[in-house]
């Protein structure tokens, strides 16, 4: 494959994202659903791919688009390789530039949030594994590892689903990536739609304390535009461009974090090969991105210790992450196989239905009892994340708490520091498939059930009993 093909494939993704932004600005349904441009662009790429445009062309008597759709098979090959590369960039920057909170500070505010978030994550595994053991494997002949697809697709999202493509292939279930990407799309769309419905319900019932029943996002917010008077810098210059371009510097930090992660992975694989590889092999199948996240954490500890000039700008890191994630999502969706989903439509619907029912039920029934204050604003963020990754949770929290007056945002952020390294694309998510294959679905089910019980009991009988804050505390939280 020529370098010109690779470059042109990347340029096409950029053009598709521009077209997607125009669609968001002009199409009211996309505005009402708050669809990200990457999802719209991915949908366009999917429609112009071999499974839609190619089949339509073949039905019209033209076979030249059968393999690669409008873009061609070589472009599709480049796109299919991108998710596994870009996901490491996204995860390497999760903690770079962040202040690491003290344990007491994080635990006081995030304890209930951690319990509720862990309930949602572990519950997705429990329901998925039960469904795989009782229905999907005996009835449809699917492998037990399909029990992990709810958490991978819903909470992990498109990035995690795309990044685990190699792991699925290693275990002879390559179609698992397409199913996971389909789950991620369903989770994202349903998370936003159901989330907005729940927010409207919460406003009418008085559960959303910071939102009146007639509050609606502005036209600019629906279009995804920032009004002139509300615009701010997307990043801050921390070094002079004459010495090094700030974007280049921050890319270097991300690159170093990924390299540290690769060294960690190689070290763990070497240790495994020396000690227990004949009994069980796990790290040989774990992808790079969760270790890249650990590399970012280790690098941040070093930065905190030696960087007196504070040259790492968190917003600059987020811009690079956002670029990588947009490119990742559109490339992953553009190479999604609709044929695989169609061939497994009943298991797909069962998994997606279970995931949706669990997230909605947990929000309505458990969040009021597990979160001691502002349960609606705090719970809706975890609900959104459990169905459509972190961005969905942040969108829903911003709608429910537009002035950021509740403790929802800091509690959510501290919870991320604890759970992100493990669930939603972390070590547990990455190792789930090898663990299920190596040990079986039942031991994994037992472990996840135990985690679910611990999270439920701590949330219901410890954090939930703290009740509403005293008036003075409530006032301070609002300020």
CSV table of N, CA and C in Angstrom, one decimal, residues 237 239-251 316:
chain,number,residue,atom,x,y,z
A,237,UNK,N,-0.8,28.4,25.9
A,237,UNK,CA,0.7,28.3,25.5
A,237,UNK,C,1.5,28.2,26.8
A,239,UNK,N,4.9,27.0,26.6
A,239,UNK,CA,6.2,27.2,26.1
A,239,UNK,C,6.2,28.2,24.9
A,240,UNK,N,7.3,28.8,24.7
A,240,UNK,CA,7.4,29.7,23.5
A,240,UNK,C,7.5,29.0,22.3
A,241,UNK,N,6.7,29.3,21.2
A,241,UNK,CA,6.8,28.5,20.0
A,241,UNK,C,8.2,28.6,19.3
A,242,UNK,N,9.0,29.6,19.7
A,242,UNK,CA,10.3,29.7,19.1
A,242,UNK,C,11.2,28.5,19.5
A,243,UNK,N,10.9,28.0,20.7
A,243,UNK,CA,11.7,26.9,21.2
A,243,UNK,C,11.1,25.5,20.7
A,244,UNK,N,9.8,25.4,20.8
A,244,UNK,CA,9.1,24.2,20.3
A,244,UNK,C,7.7,24.5,20.3
A,245,UNK,N,7.0,24.1,19.2
A,245,UNK,CA,5.6,24.3,19.1
A,245,UNK,C,4.9,23.6,20.3
A,246,UNK,N,4.0,24.3,21.0
A,246,UNK,CA,3.3,23.7,22.2
A,246,UNK,C,2.6,22.4,21.8
A,247,UNK,N,1.9,22.4,20.6
A,247,UNK,CA,1.2,21.1,20.2
A,247,UNK,C,2.2,20.0,20.1
A,248,UNK,N,3.4,20.3,19.5
A,248,UNK,CA,4.4,19.3,19.3
A,248,UNK,C,4.9,18.8,20.7
A,249,UNK,N,5.1,19.7,21.6
A,249,UNK,CA,5.6,19.3,23.0
A,249,UNK,C,4.6,18.3,23.6
A,250,UNK,N,3.3,18.6,23.6
A,250,UNK,CA,2.3,17.8,24.2
A,250,UNK,C,2.1,16.5,23.5
A,251,UNK,N,2.3,16.5,22.2
A,251,UNK,CA,2.3,15.2,21.5
A,251,UNK,C,3.5,14.3,21.9
A,316,UNK,N,-4.6,21.4,26.2
A,316,UNK,CA,-3.9,21.0,25.0
A,316,UNK,C,-4.0,19.5,24.8
